Amino acid sequence: MNLRDFPRPKNDNGIGLHFRLDLTETDNKPYISQGVAWLQQINAKWTLIAGQDWMQIGKAARSCWDAGIMPLCRLVCKIDKPFIDWEDGVKTLHDLGVPAYMQIFNEPGDSREWKSEQPDISRFGEKWADAAARVFNAGGMPGMGGVLGEDEWLAAFNAVQGGAAHPLWSKAWFCVHNYGSNHPPTYPYDDVNQKGIPVTPAEYAAYKFSMPLDELNELRATKKNPGDTVFDDDTTVLRVHVFKKWMTDSLGYCLPMLGGEGGWQWQVEEDLRYPKLPDEFHANYTREMFEWFRFGKLSDGSPLMDELFCCTAWIQADGQADSWWYGPLGTKQLTIDTVAMIPSFERKFSWDAPETPAPAPIVIAPTPENALPAPE
């Protein structure tokens, strides 16, 4: 398929949020319906559904589809599980009339994704290539499963028989995980990272840092990285540039990049040069990422690439501290309200015809050269 032929939701705005994990739907526990309503509350048009079996996934996917939201689907399973019926997953979605966007595995470098708890990147590549071919042959769209390192991407790419010539790539897509840590959306191009600008006493009083002010400013000064780009430090939501380069260098072009997880985790404090992520930063940073699709440019000022279909923040609900609704740290109401306030819009691609300007009005009047002489 051409890039423009991949399924997208009506009135696509690129805004996505990972669906809740509990896919129960009963009279007493209408959790799928509640999850759909939450997506509608923030006008999200994309979501990723992770479920324990295809029936659960299909039920949630159809509910999202009926609401005008495009579901990406992931079976929660260990990478080294002996057999997975990928064909059944494709059939389940097709029987429901839902496009079969199938994320195959998840973050292969994470020990939690392996029954053995020992990541084996070569084995991941072989397993992904086999599963992707089966999904493709069944009529689905195989998704690269949240890879975070180029070695993981290359293991999967090189395991595909025929390399770039294999037809499965014509329907494949790349599942983006672009977490921002406690970095701003402009990282690594911001002044803290590039110039080591000091924290002011007012900033220090307003936000939570993990060391005294003088030590913090010394850390900023010694850890500055002038000239750093996203290819030097990709702990940023801008790492979509890096993913695109991996694919272009090996495949020759970039697959559609669809968000599976990403954005900012709640009150994260990984880079001590920056404050423990405050609520207002979580809200404003998330809005800025989503508005890439509104304004047509990323936070570094570069044009929004056609290949980036959506960004999908982590996560709606169900026990995680990062849950937007009813998590152990409370509902993230400021973030919900801030995203919900984004004006309605539809993202534009390079192939979209520009709006035809209204014709200029015809004015019948003498030109200066032909103007009648003034009466004497």
Tab-separated table of N, CA and C in Angstrom, residues 230-283:
chain	number	residue	atom	x	y	z
A	230	VAL	N	19.098	14.928	18.427
A	230	VAL	CA	18.302	13.765	18.812
A	230	VAL	C	19.022	12.466	18.474
A	231	PHE	N	19.993	12.524	17.565
A	231	PHE	CA	20.756	11.327	17.222
A	231	PHE	C	21.879	11.061	18.224
A	232	ASP	N	22.154	12.045	19.087
A	232	ASP	CA	23.106	11.849	20.183
A	232	ASP	C	22.401	11.435	21.469
A	233	ASP	N	21.202	11.951	21.675
A	233	ASP	CA	20.430	11.663	22.889
A	233	ASP	C	18.956	11.622	22.501
A	234	ASP	N	18.412	10.410	22.443
A	234	ASP	CA	17.026	10.264	21.972
A	234	ASP	C	16.040	9.990	23.104
A	235	THR	N	16.383	10.402	24.320
A	235	THR	CA	15.431	10.293	25.428
A	235	THR	C	14.500	11.490	25.353
A	236	THR	N	13.623	11.433	24.376
A	236	THR	CA	12.800	12.583	24.027
A	236	THR	C	11.637	12.138	23.159
A	237	VAL	N	10.552	12.894	23.203
A	237	VAL	CA	9.433	12.580	22.312
A	237	VAL	C	9.818	12.789	20.853
A	238	LEU	N	10.896	13.518	20.594
A	238	LEU	CA	11.357	13.759	19.227
A	238	LEU	C	12.108	12.576	18.624
A	239	ARG	N	12.186	11.459	19.338
A	239	ARG	CA	12.941	10.318	18.812
A	239	ARG	C	12.296	9.726	17.567
A	240	VAL	N	11.141	10.220	17.160
A	240	VAL	CA	10.554	9.780	15.887
A	240	VAL	C	11.519	10.035	14.734
A	241	HIS	N	12.367	11.058	14.857
A	241	HIS	CA	13.393	11.296	13.832
A	241	HIS	C	14.345	10.099	13.734
A	242	VAL	N	14.691	9.542	14.884
A	242	VAL	CA	15.624	8.414	14.931
A	242	VAL	C	14.984	7.180	14.313
A	243	PHE	N	13.741	6.907	14.675
A	243	PHE	CA	13.044	5.755	14.105
A	243	PHE	C	12.988	5.863	12.583
A	244	LYS	N	12.697	7.054	12.083
A	244	LYS	CA	12.612	7.234	10.630
A	244	LYS	C	13.955	6.947	9.967
A	245	LYS	N	15.044	7.383	10.593
A	245	LYS	CA	16.371	7.148	10.010
A	245	LYS	C	16.706	5.663	9.977
A	246	TRP	N	16.385	4.917	11.047
A	246	TRP	CA	16.634	3.469	11.031
A	246	TRP	C	15.990	2.831	9.811
A	247	MET	N	14.732	3.160	9.597
A	247	MET	CA	13.999	2.526	8.503
A	247	MET	C	14.517	2.970	7.145
A	248	THR	N	14.783	4.250	7.003
A	248	THR	CA	15.266	4.762	5.724
A	248	THR	C	16.625	4.166	5.376
A	249	ASP	N	17.500	4.015	6.371
A	249	ASP	CA	18.839	3.479	6.121
A	249	ASP	C	18.810	2.024	5.677
A	250	SER	N	17.866	1.235	6.172
A	250	SER	CA	17.853	-0.205	5.874
A	250	SER	C	16.789	-0.574	4.851
A	251	LEU	N	15.584	-0.087	5.044
A	251	LEU	CA	14.463	-0.439	4.178
A	251	LEU	C	14.420	0.421	2.922
A	252	GLY	N	14.973	1.622	3.019
A	252	GLY	CA	14.962	2.536	1.884
A	252	GLY	C	13.865	3.579	1.968
A	253	TYR	N	12.964	3.435	2.905
A	253	TYR	CA	11.884	4.389	3.122
A	253	TYR	C	11.358	4.177	4.537
A	254	CYS	N	10.475	5.049	4.956
A	254	CYS	CA	9.941	4.969	6.320
A	254	CYS	C	8.532	4.398	6.295
A	255	LEU	N	8.300	3.406	7.131
A	255	LEU	CA	6.956	2.857	7.302
A	255	LEU	C	6.062	3.889	8.001
A	256	PRO	N	4.749	3.724	7.916
A	256	PRO	CA	3.883	4.554	8.755
A	256	PRO	C	4.248	4.362	10.224
A	257	MET	N	4.389	5.460	10.946
A	257	MET	CA	4.719	5.414	12.370
A	257	MET	C	3.458	5.748	13.161
A	258	LEU	N	2.984	4.762	13.914
A	258	LEU	CA	1.743	4.892	14.669
A	258	LEU	C	2.051	4.742	16.151
A	259	GLY	N	1.571	5.667	16.958
A	259	GLY	CA	1.889	5.651	18.378
A	259	GLY	C	1.239	4.501	19.120
A	260	GLY	N	2.036	3.831	19.944
A	260	GLY	CA	1.525	2.786	20.821
A	260	GLY	C	1.586	3.215	22.276
A	261	GLU	N	2.711	3.825	22.641
A	261	GLU	CA	2.910	4.388	23.976
A	261	GLU	C	3.761	5.639	23.811
A	262	GLY	N	3.795	6.459	24.859
A	262	GLY	CA	4.685	7.608	24.796
A	262	GLY	C	4.219	8.754	25.664
A	263	GLY	N	4.826	9.903	25.415
A	263	GLY	CA	4.529	11.081	26.210
A	263	GLY	C	5.302	11.091	27.513
A	264	TRP	N	4.683	11.576	28.565
A	264	TRP	CA	5.365	11.790	29.844
A	264	TRP	C	4.706	10.970	30.938
A	265	GLN	N	5.544	10.252	31.675
A	265	GLN	CA	5.037	9.500	32.818
A	265	GLN	C	4.908	10.438	34.020
A	266	TRP	N	4.056	10.041	34.929
A	266	TRP	CA	3.641	10.938	35.999
A	266	TRP	C	4.739	11.146	37.032
A	267	GLN	N	5.092	12.416	37.270
A	267	GLN	CA	6.055	12.814	38.299
A	267	GLN	C	7.397	12.096	38.147
A	268	VAL	N	7.792	11.835	36.911
A	268	VAL	CA	9.055	11.158	36.646
A	268	VAL	C	10.221	12.092	36.980
A	269	GLU	N	11.346	11.503	37.401
A	269	GLU	CA	12.521	12.296	37.800
A	269	GLU	C	13.785	11.522	37.417
A	270	GLU	N	13.979	11.300	36.135
A	270	GLU	CA	15.121	10.507	35.671
A	270	GLU	C	16.356	11.364	35.436
A	271	ASP	N	16.176	12.564	34.902
A	271	ASP	CA	17.294	13.461	34.639
A	271	ASP	C	17.285	14.531	35.723
A	272	LEU	N	18.282	14.476	36.613
A	272	LEU	CA	18.272	15.331	37.802
A	272	LEU	C	18.526	16.795	37.491
A	273	ARG	N	18.870	17.126	36.264
A	273	ARG	CA	19.019	18.531	35.888
A	273	ARG	C	17.660	19.232	35.806
A	274	TYR	N	16.619	18.443	35.671
A	274	TYR	CA	15.263	18.965	35.482
A	274	TYR	C	14.421	18.639	36.712
A	275	PRO	N	13.356	19.395	36.942
A	275	PRO	CA	12.527	19.105	38.116
A	275	PRO	C	11.753	17.803	37.963
A	276	LYS	N	11.389	17.236	39.094
A	276	LYS	CA	10.423	16.146	39.086
A	276	LYS	C	9.183	16.666	38.373
A	277	LEU	N	8.732	15.949	37.354
A	277	LEU	CA	7.751	16.494	36.424
A	277	LEU	C	6.489	16.967	37.146
A	278	PRO	N	6.253	18.276	37.171
A	278	PRO	CA	5.058	18.780	37.854
A	278	PRO	C	3.803	18.602	36.999
A	279	ASP	N	2.659	18.693	37.645
A	279	ASP	CA	1.393	18.452	36.958
A	279	ASP	C	1.217	19.355	35.743
A	280	GLU	N	1.539	20.641	35.893
A	280	GLU	CA	1.311	21.564	34.779
A	280	GLU	C	2.236	21.270	33.601
A	281	PHE	N	3.445	20.747	33.876
A	281	PHE	CA	4.331	20.365	32.779
A	281	PHE	C	3.758	19.159	32.041
A	282	HIS	N	3.263	18.185	32.802
A	282	HIS	CA	2.653	17.005	32.175
A	282	HIS	C	1.531	17.436	31.233
A	283	ALA	N	0.708	18.350	31.687
A	283	ALA	CA	-0.422	18.818	30.882
A	283	ALA	C	0.046	19.588	29.649
